[in-house]
């Protein structure tokens, strides 16, 4: 059973973390992207979580044609939907 003091400490910690997330420099971008795409994760970070982004991952080159499911064109963009989840690096 959790005591009132423990519950208060938990609530303070959650409030602090929520404030940090809300004030994060990329929070507005993530909010905008969530309305456009189904995105799980934080891909815009300059210092990614080392536990989430293993340096042991080996990458291979794949032509876009192999993983492309759908393409849409606009006046100034080409949007490509992939056949699955892929990590892209420069």
XYZ file of N, CA, C and O in Angstrom:
360
model
N 0.847 -1.171 0.000
C 0.000 0.000 0.000
C 0.903 1.248 0.000
O 1.902 1.301 0.707
N 0.536 2.236 -0.800
C 1.320 3.463 -0.921
C 0.824 4.483 0.109
O -0.374 4.719 0.244
N 1.778 5.083 0.796
C 1.414 6.097 1.789
C 1.141 7.426 1.084
O 1.494 7.615 -0.088
N 0.531 8.345 1.793
C 0.241 9.669 1.249
C 1.494 10.417 0.839
O 1.524 11.110 -0.173
N 2.557 10.253 1.624
C 3.831 10.921 1.327
C 4.452 10.360 0.044
O 4.971 11.107 -0.781
N 4.394 9.029 -0.109
C 4.922 8.400 -1.323
C 4.127 8.832 -2.551
O 4.705 9.137 -3.603
N 2.816 8.879 -2.412
C 1.950 9.311 -3.509
C 2.255 10.759 -3.887
O 2.337 11.098 -5.070
N 2.467 11.593 -2.899
C 2.806 12.992 -3.153
C 4.140 13.090 -3.905
O 4.262 13.877 -4.858
N 5.125 12.303 -3.513
C 6.430 12.293 -4.193
C 6.295 11.832 -5.639
O 6.917 12.401 -6.544
N 5.482 10.813 -5.858
C 5.253 10.316 -7.219
C 4.592 11.395 -8.072
O 4.990 11.640 -9.212
N 3.591 12.054 -7.518
C 2.886 13.102 -8.252
C 3.817 14.267 -8.592
O 3.760 14.803 -9.694
N 4.688 14.654 -7.676
C 5.646 15.729 -7.946
C 6.618 15.333 -9.058
O 6.931 16.138 -9.936
N 7.092 14.089 -9.010
C 8.014 13.608 -10.047
C 7.341 13.590 -11.412
O 7.935 14.010 -12.420
N 6.097 13.114 -11.471
C 5.366 13.087 -12.740
C 5.109 14.498 -13.270
O 5.247 14.757 -14.471
N 4.767 15.401 -12.383
C 4.527 16.790 -12.785
C 5.800 17.400 -13.364
O 5.766 18.079 -14.389
N 6.920 17.145 -12.716
C 8.210 17.662 -13.190
C 8.555 17.099 -14.563
O 8.966 17.833 -15.461
N 8.371 15.796 -14.742
C 8.669 15.168 -16.030
C 7.729 15.658 -17.132
O 8.152 15.887 -18.262
N 6.451 15.829 -16.825
C 5.492 16.351 -17.806
C 5.857 17.763 -18.237
O 5.727 18.118 -19.412
N 6.324 18.574 -17.293
C 6.754 19.934 -17.614
C 7.968 19.903 -18.536
O 8.040 20.664 -19.509
N 8.918 19.023 -18.256
C 10.098 18.893 -19.114
C 9.713 18.484 -20.539
O 10.219 19.037 -21.513
N 8.803 17.524 -20.654
C 8.359 17.068 -21.979
C 7.619 18.187 -22.707
O 7.844 18.433 -23.885
N 6.734 18.874 -22.019
C 5.947 19.950 -22.636
C 6.826 21.105 -23.102
O 6.509 21.763 -24.096
N 7.923 21.361 -22.400
C 8.813 22.463 -22.750
C 9.987 22.047 -23.623
O 10.872 22.849 -23.892
N 9.989 20.816 -24.080
C 11.072 20.316 -24.930
C 11.088 21.086 -26.250
O 10.035 21.390 -26.803
N 12.267 21.410 -26.778
C 12.354 22.195 -28.017
C 11.614 21.568 -29.207
O 11.127 22.283 -30.065
N 11.530 20.251 -29.271
C 10.882 19.593 -30.409
C 9.432 19.198 -30.139
O 8.805 18.557 -30.974
N 8.872 19.575 -29.000
C 7.521 19.125 -28.659
C 6.487 19.615 -29.672
O 5.565 18.880 -30.019
N 6.619 20.829 -30.158
C 5.685 21.344 -31.166
C 5.751 20.569 -32.470
O 4.721 20.296 -33.096
N 6.958 20.205 -32.870
C 7.134 19.433 -34.104
C 6.515 18.054 -33.947
O 5.803 17.579 -34.835
N 6.764 17.391 -32.816
C 6.175 16.071 -32.576
C 4.653 16.139 -32.577
O 3.986 15.284 -33.145
N 4.086 17.171 -31.972
C 2.631 17.329 -31.939
C 2.078 17.479 -33.348
O 1.081 16.854 -33.707
N 2.735 18.291 -34.169
C 2.292 18.475 -35.550
C 2.407 17.188 -36.358
O 1.504 16.832 -37.111
N 3.516 16.469 -36.180
C 3.720 15.231 -36.932
C 2.714 14.151 -36.548
O 2.289 13.363 -37.395
N 2.315 14.102 -35.281
C 1.373 13.074 -34.833
C 0.027 13.197 -35.532
O -0.676 12.209 -35.703
N -0.340 14.392 -35.961
C -1.609 14.546 -36.677
C -1.487 14.097 -38.129
O -2.486 13.861 -38.787
N -0.260 13.952 -38.622
C -0.052 13.569 -40.015
C 0.362 12.111 -40.197
O -0.027 11.475 -41.183
N 1.174 11.603 -39.265
C 1.688 10.235 -39.401
C 1.613 9.510 -38.063
O 1.593 10.142 -37.011
N 1.584 8.186 -38.132
C 1.623 7.370 -36.929
C 3.086 7.203 -36.560
O 3.830 6.506 -37.235
N 3.510 7.876 -35.510
C 4.923 7.909 -35.159
C 5.105 7.481 -33.709
O 4.537 8.093 -32.814
N 5.856 6.432 -33.505
C 6.174 5.983 -32.153
C 7.663 6.151 -31.945
O 8.458 5.443 -32.527
N 8.032 7.088 -31.133
C 9.438 7.324 -30.860
C 9.787 8.787 -31.049
O 8.969 9.594 -31.482
N 11.008 9.106 -30.728
C 11.486 10.476 -30.814
C 12.693 10.475 -31.737
O 13.814 10.225 -31.324
N 12.440 10.768 -33.009
C 13.449 10.629 -34.041
C 14.185 11.916 -34.357
O 15.121 11.909 -35.126
N 13.793 13.021 -33.784
C 14.377 14.313 -34.113
C 15.452 14.750 -33.133
O 15.927 15.863 -33.198
N 15.820 13.890 -32.228
C 16.756 14.264 -31.171
C 18.200 14.262 -31.668
O 18.625 13.371 -32.391
N 18.961 15.276 -31.251
C 20.374 15.335 -31.615
C 21.208 14.409 -30.732
O 22.275 13.958 -31.130
N 20.720 14.104 -29.536
C 21.379 13.169 -28.621
C 20.413 12.030 -28.303
O 19.754 12.037 -27.268
N 20.324 11.033 -29.194
C 19.345 9.965 -28.963
C 19.702 9.094 -27.764
O 20.854 9.021 -27.357
N 18.693 8.460 -27.215
C 18.863 7.549 -26.085
C 19.749 6.378 -26.517
O 19.454 5.696 -27.488
N 20.822 6.148 -25.805
C 21.740 5.077 -26.189
C 21.145 3.696 -25.966
O 21.497 2.745 -26.645
N 20.223 3.566 -25.031
C 19.572 2.271 -24.811
C 18.615 1.958 -25.952
O 18.422 0.802 -26.312
N 18.010 2.982 -26.525
C 17.032 2.789 -27.605
C 17.703 2.677 -28.974
O 17.147 2.093 -29.895
N 18.852 3.270 -29.133
C 19.539 3.311 -30.419
C 20.871 2.595 -30.302
O 21.893 3.200 -30.074
N 20.841 1.312 -30.479
C 22.033 0.501 -30.326
C 23.046 0.805 -31.428
O 22.713 0.825 -32.608
N 24.274 1.046 -31.026
C 25.340 1.284 -31.996
C 25.744 -0.007 -32.704
O 26.437 0.029 -33.714
N 25.300 -1.148 -32.184
C 25.643 -2.432 -32.790
C 24.784 -2.763 -34.004
O 25.014 -3.750 -34.673
N 23.793 -1.940 -34.292
C 22.915 -2.187 -35.427
C 23.705 -2.031 -36.719
O 24.372 -1.028 -36.935
N 23.626 -3.036 -37.555
C 24.288 -2.956 -38.856
C 23.269 -2.483 -39.882
O 22.116 -2.907 -39.876
N 23.700 -1.606 -40.737
C 22.840 -1.053 -41.767
C 23.243 -1.622 -43.111
O 24.405 -1.951 -43.351
N 22.293 -1.730 -43.980
C 22.586 -2.153 -45.346
C 21.885 -1.190 -46.293
O 20.859 -0.593 -45.954
N 22.452 -1.041 -47.457
C 21.860 -0.152 -48.453
C 20.745 -0.901 -49.186
O 20.927 -2.025 -49.626
N 19.602 -0.236 -49.259
C 18.459 -0.795 -49.978
C 17.930 0.296 -50.890
O 17.765 1.444 -50.458
N 17.655 -0.043 -52.109
C 17.089 0.929 -53.025
C 15.660 1.248 -52.598
O 14.920 0.376 -52.146
N 15.297 2.498 -52.714
C 13.972 2.950 -52.329
C 12.889 2.160 -53.059
O 11.847 1.847 -52.499
N 13.129 1.803 -54.296
C 12.168 1.043 -55.094
C 11.769 -0.270 -54.409
O 10.637 -0.710 -54.532
N 12.700 -0.883 -53.661
C 12.427 -2.167 -52.996
C 11.469 -2.049 -51.820
O 10.754 -2.985 -51.514
N 11.468 -0.911 -51.136
C 10.642 -0.770 -49.937
C 9.472 0.190 -50.132
O 8.715 0.451 -49.212
N 9.302 0.694 -51.353
C 8.265 1.682 -51.626
C 6.924 0.993 -51.849
O 6.791 0.112 -52.691
N 5.902 1.400 -51.061
C 4.559 0.854 -51.221
C 3.681 1.805 -52.026
O 2.821 1.367 -52.772
N 3.906 3.098 -51.858
C 3.036 4.092 -52.486
C 3.791 5.397 -52.623
O 4.626 5.737 -51.788
N 3.502 6.150 -53.677
C 4.126 7.453 -53.886
C 3.053 8.477 -54.205
O 2.139 8.195 -54.969
N 3.165 9.654 -53.576
C 2.264 10.770 -53.864
C 3.115 11.980 -54.197
O 4.170 12.192 -53.603
N 2.643 12.763 -55.147
C 3.365 13.949 -55.576
C 2.541 15.194 -55.269
O 1.328 15.196 -55.437
N 3.220 16.240 -54.787
C 2.593 17.544 -54.605
C 3.401 18.541 -55.418
O 4.344 18.149 -56.125
N 3.064 19.808 -55.312
C 3.796 20.834 -56.058
C 5.264 20.914 -55.662
O 6.121 21.201 -56.493
N 5.549 20.645 -54.392
C 6.931 20.812 -53.923
C 7.458 19.632 -53.105
O 8.455 19.754 -52.421
N 6.758 18.488 -53.152
C 7.200 17.329 -52.369
C 6.922 16.029 -53.105
O 6.013 15.941 -53.909
N 7.689 15.037 -52.756
C 7.405 13.660 -53.160
C 7.282 12.872 -51.867
O 8.228 12.791 -51.083
N 6.114 12.310 -51.588
C 5.864 11.545 -50.369
C 5.912 10.067 -50.704
O 5.261 9.611 -51.637
N 6.686 9.322 -49.933
C 6.837 7.895 -50.176
C 6.413 7.130 -48.940
O 6.893 7.395 -47.843
N 5.501 6.194 -49.128
C 5.075 5.308 -48.041
C 5.850 4.006 -48.193
O 5.849 3.390 -49.252
N 6.507 3.588 -47.113
C 7.318 2.364 -47.147
C 6.452 1.143 -46.849
O 5.368 1.246 -46.289
N 6.960 -0.021 -47.223
C 6.241 -1.270 -47.002
C 6.262 -1.695 -45.545
O 5.470 -2.539 -45.131
N 7.137 -1.138 -44.747
C 7.242 -1.487 -43.332
C 8.063 -0.449 -42.614
O 8.288 0.645 -43.117
N 8.537 -0.803 -41.419
C 9.365 0.106 -40.629
C 10.825 -0.037 -41.052
O 11.331 -1.152 -41.140
N 11.470 1.084 -41.267
C 12.871 1.096 -41.664
C 13.570 2.241 -40.958
O 12.972 3.288 -40.729
N 14.829 2.067 -40.621
C 15.647 3.155 -40.087
C 16.419 3.756 -41.236
O 17.022 3.024 -42.027
N 16.387 5.064 -41.324
C 17.073 5.752 -42.412
C 18.175 6.595 -41.791
O 17.963 7.307 -40.832
N 19.330 6.527 -42.378
C 20.420 7.369 -41.897
C 21.130 7.980 -43.090
O 21.104 7.453 -44.204
N 21.764 9.106 -42.839
C 22.467 9.831 -43.905
C 23.862 9.309 -44.061
O 24.445 8.753 -43.199
